[in-house]
XYZ file of N, CA, C and O in Angstrom:
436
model
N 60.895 203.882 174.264
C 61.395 203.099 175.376
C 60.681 203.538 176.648
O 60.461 204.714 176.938
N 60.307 202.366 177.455
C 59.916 202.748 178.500
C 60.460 202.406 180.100
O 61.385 201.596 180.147
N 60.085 202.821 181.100
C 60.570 202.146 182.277
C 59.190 201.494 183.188
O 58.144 202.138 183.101
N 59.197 200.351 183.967
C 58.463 199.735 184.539
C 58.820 199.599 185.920
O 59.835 199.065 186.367
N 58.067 200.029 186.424
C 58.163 199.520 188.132
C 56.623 198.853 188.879
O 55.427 199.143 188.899
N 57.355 198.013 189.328
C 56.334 197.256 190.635
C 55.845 198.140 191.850
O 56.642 198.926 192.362
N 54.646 198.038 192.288
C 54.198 198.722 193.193
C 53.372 197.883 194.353
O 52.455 197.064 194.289
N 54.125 198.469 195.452
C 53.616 196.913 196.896
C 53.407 197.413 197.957
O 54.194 198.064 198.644
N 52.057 197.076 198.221
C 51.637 197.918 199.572
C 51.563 196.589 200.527
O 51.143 195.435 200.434
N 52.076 197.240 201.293
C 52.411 195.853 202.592
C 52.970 194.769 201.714
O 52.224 193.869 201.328
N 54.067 194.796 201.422
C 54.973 193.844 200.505
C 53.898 192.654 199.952
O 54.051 191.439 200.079
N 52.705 193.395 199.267
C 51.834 192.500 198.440
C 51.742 193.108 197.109
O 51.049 194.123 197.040
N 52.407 192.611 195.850
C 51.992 193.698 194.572
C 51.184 194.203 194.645
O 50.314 193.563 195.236
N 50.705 195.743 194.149
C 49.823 196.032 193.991
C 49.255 196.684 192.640
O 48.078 196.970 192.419
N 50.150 196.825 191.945
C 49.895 197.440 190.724
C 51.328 197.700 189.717
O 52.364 197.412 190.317
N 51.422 197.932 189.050
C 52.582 198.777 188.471
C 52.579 200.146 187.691
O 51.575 200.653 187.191
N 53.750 200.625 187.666
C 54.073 202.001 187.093
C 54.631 202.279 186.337
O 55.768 201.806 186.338
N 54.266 203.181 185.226
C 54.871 203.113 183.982
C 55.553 204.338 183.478
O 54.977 205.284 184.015
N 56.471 204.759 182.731
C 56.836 205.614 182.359
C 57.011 205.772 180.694
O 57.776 204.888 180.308
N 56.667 206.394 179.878
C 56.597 206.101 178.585
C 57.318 207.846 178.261
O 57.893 208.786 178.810
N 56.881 207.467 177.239
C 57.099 209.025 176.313
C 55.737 209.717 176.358
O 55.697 210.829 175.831
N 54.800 209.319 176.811
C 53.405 210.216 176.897
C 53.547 210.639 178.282
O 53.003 211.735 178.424
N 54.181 210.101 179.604
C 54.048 210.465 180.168
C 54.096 209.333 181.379
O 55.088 208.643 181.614
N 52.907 209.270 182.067
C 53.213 208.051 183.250
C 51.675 207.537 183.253
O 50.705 208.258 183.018
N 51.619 205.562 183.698
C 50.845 205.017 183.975
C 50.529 204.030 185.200
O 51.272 203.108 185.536
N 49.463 204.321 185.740
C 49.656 202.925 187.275
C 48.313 202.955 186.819
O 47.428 203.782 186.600
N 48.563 201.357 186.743
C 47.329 200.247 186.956
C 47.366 199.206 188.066
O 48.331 198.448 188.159
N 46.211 199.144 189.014
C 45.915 198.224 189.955
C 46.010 196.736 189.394
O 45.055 196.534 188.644
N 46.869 195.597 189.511
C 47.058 194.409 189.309
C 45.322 193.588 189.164
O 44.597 194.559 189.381
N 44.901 193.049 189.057
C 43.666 192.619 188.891
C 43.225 191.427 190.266
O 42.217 191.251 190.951
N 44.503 190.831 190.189
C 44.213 189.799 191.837
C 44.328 190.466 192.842
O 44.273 189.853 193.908
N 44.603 192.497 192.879
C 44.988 192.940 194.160
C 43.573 193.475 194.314
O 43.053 193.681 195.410
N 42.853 193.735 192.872
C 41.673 194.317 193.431
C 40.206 193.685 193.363
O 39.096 194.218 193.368
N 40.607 192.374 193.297
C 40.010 191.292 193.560
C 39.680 190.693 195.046
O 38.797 190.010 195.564
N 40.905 191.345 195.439
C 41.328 190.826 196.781
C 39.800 192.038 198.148
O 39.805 193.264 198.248
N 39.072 191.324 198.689
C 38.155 192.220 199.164
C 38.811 193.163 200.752
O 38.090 193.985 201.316
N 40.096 192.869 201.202
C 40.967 193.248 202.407
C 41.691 194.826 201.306
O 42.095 195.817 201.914
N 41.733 194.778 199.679
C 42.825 195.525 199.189
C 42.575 196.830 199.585
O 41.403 197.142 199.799
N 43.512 197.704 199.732
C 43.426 199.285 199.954
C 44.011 200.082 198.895
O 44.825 199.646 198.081
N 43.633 201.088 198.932
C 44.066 202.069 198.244
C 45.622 202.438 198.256
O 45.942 202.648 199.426
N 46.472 202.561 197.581
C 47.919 203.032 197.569
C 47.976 204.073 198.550
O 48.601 204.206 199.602
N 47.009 204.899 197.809
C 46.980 206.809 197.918
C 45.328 207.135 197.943
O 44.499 206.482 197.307
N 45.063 208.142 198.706
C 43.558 208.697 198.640
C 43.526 209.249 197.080
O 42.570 209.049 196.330
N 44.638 209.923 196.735
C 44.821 210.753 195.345
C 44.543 209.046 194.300
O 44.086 209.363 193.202
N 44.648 208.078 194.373
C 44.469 206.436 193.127
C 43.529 205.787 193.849
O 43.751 204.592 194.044
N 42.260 206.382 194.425
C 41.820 204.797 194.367
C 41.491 203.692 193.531
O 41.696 203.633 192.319
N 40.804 202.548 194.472
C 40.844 201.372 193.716
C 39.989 201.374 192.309
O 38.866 201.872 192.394
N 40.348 200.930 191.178
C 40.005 201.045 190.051
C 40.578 200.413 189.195
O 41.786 200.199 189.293
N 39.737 199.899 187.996
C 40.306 198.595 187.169
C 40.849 199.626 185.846
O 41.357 199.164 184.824
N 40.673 200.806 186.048
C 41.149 201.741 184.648
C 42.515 201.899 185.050
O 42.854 201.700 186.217
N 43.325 202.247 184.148
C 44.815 203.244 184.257
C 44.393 204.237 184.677
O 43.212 204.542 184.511
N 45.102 204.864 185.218
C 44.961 206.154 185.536
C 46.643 206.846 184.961
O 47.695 206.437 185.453
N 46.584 208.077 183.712
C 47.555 208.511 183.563
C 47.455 210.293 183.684
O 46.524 211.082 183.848
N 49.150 210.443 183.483
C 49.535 211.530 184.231
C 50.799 212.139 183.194
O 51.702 211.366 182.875
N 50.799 213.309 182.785
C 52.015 214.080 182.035
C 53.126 214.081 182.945
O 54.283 214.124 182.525
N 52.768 214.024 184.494
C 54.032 214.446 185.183
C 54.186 212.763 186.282
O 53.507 211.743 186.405
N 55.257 213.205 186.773
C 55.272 212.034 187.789
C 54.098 212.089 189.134
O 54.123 213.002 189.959
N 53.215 211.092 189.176
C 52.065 211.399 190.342
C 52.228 212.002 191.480
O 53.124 211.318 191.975
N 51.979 212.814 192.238
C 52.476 213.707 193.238
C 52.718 212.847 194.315
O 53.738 212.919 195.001
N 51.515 211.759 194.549
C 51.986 210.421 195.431
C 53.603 209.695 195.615
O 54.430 209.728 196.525
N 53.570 209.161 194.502
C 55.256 208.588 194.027
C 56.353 209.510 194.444
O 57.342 209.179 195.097
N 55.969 211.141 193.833
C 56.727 211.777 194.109
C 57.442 212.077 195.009
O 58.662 212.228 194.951
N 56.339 212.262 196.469
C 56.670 212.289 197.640
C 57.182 211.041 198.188
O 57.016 210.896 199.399
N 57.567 210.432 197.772
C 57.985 208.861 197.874
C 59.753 209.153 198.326
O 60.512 208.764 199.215
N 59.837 210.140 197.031
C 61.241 210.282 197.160
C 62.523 210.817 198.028
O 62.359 212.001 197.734
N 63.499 210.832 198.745
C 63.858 211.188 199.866
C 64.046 213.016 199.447
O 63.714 213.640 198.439
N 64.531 213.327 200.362
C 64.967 214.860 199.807
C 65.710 216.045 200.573
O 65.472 215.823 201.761
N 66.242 216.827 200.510
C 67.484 217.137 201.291
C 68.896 216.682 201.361
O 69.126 216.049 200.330
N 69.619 216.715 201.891
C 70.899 216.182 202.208
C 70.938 214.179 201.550
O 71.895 213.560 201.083
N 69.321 213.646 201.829
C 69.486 212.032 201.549
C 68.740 211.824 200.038
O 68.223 210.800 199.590
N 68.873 213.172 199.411
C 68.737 212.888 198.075
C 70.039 213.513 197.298
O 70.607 213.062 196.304
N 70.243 214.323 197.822
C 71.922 214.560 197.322
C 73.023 213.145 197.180
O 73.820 212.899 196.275
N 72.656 212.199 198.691
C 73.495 211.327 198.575
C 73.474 210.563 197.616
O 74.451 210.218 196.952
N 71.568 210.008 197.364
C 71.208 209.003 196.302
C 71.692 210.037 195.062
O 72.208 209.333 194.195
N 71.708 211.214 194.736
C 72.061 211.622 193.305
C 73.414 211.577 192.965
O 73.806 211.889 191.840
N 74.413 211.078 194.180
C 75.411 211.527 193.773
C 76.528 210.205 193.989
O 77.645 210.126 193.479
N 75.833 209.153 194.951
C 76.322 207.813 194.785
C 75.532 207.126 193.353
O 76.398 206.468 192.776
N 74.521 207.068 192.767
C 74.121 206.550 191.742
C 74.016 207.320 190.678
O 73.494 206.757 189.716
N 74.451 208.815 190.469
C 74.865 208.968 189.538
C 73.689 209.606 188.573
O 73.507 209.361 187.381
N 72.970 210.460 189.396
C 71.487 210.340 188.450
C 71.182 211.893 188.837
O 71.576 212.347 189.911
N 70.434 212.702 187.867
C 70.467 214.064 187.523
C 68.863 214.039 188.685
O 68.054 213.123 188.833
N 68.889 215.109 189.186
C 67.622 215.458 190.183
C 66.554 215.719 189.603
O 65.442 215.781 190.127
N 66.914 215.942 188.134
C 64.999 215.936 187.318
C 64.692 214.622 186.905
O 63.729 214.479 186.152
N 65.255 213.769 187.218
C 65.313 212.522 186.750
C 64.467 211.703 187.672
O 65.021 210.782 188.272
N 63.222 211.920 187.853
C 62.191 211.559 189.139
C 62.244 209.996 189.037
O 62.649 209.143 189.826
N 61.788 209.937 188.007
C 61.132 208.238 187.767
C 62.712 207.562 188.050
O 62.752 206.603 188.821
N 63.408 207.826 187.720
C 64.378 207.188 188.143
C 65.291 207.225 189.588
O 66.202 206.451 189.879
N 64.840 208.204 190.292
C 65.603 208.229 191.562
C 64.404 207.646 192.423
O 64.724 207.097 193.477
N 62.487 207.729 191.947
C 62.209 206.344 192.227
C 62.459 204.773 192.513
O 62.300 204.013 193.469
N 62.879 204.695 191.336
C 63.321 203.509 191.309
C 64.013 202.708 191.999
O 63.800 201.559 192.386
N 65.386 203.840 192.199
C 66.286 203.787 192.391
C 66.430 203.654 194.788
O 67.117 203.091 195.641
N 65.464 204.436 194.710
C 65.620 205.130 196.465
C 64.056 204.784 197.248
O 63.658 205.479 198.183
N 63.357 203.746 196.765
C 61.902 203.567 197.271
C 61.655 202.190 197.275
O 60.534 201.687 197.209
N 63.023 201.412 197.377
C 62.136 199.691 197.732
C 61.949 199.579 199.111
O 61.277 198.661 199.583
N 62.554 200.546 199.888
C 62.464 199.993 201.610
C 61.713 201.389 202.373
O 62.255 201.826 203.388
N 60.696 201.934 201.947
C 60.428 203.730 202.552
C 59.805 202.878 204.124
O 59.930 201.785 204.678
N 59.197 204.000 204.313
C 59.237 204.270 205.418
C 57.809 203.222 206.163
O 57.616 202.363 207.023
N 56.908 204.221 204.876
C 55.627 203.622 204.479
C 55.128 202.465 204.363
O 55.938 201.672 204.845
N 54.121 201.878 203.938
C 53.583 200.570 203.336
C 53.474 200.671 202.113
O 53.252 199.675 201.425
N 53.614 201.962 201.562
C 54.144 201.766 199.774
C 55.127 201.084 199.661
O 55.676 200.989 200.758
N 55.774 200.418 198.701
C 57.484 199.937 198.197
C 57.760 200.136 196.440
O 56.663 199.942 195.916
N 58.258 200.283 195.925
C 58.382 200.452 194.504
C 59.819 199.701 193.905
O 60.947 200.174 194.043
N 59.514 198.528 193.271
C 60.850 197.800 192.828
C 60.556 197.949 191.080
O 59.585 197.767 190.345
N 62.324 198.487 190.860
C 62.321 198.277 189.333
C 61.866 197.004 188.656
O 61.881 195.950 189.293
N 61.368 197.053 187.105
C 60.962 196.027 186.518
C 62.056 196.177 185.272
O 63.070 196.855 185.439
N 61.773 195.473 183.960
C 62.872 195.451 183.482
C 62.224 196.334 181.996
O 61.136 196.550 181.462
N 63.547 196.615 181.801
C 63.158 197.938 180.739
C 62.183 197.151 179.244
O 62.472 196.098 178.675
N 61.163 197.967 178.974
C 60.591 197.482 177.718
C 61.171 198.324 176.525
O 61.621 199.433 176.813
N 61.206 197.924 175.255
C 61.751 198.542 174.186
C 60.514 198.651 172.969
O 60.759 199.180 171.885
């Protein structure tokens, strides 16, 4: 089983993110890097038509996540264990701060 998330820089898809049992995957959408204006997510992903995978959650994403006192809240109104990255992703990163955004997709089996 896996989990899927959307990835949107300046609320334009840009790729998606994957979570499997091997580990984690983000691939650049093909019309984003088609697009000759597209940017890079992260200096750590640039643009590239390969996957790029990872054993751990990408240190990028990672830092995505809130932390302190406003990750206690998200762990403890939704209910979700603090090693549980990819999912407090999901869960706490459609509106950051940034021009990243990350919206859940729907679970694959």
């Amino acid at each position: 089983m896996s989990k899927t998330a959307k990835v949107y820089y300046n609320s334009i898809l840009a790729g998606s993110l994957i979570e499997y049992d091997g580990g984690y995957r983000f691939t650049y959408n093909e019309s984003y890097l088609d697009d000759a204006s597209a940017k890079p997510i992260s200096l750590t992903l640039p643009l590239q038509k390969e996957s790029y995978h990872s054993f751990t959650l990408f240190a990028f994403f990672d830092g995505l996540i809130p932390e302190g006192w406003l990750l206690d809240i998200a762990k403890d109104h939704w209910k979700v264990k603090g090693n549980d990255r990819f999912e407090l992703l999901l869960l706490t990163c459609s509106d950051t701060i940034g021009a990243v955004s990350i919206e859940p997709e729907k679970e694959i089996e």
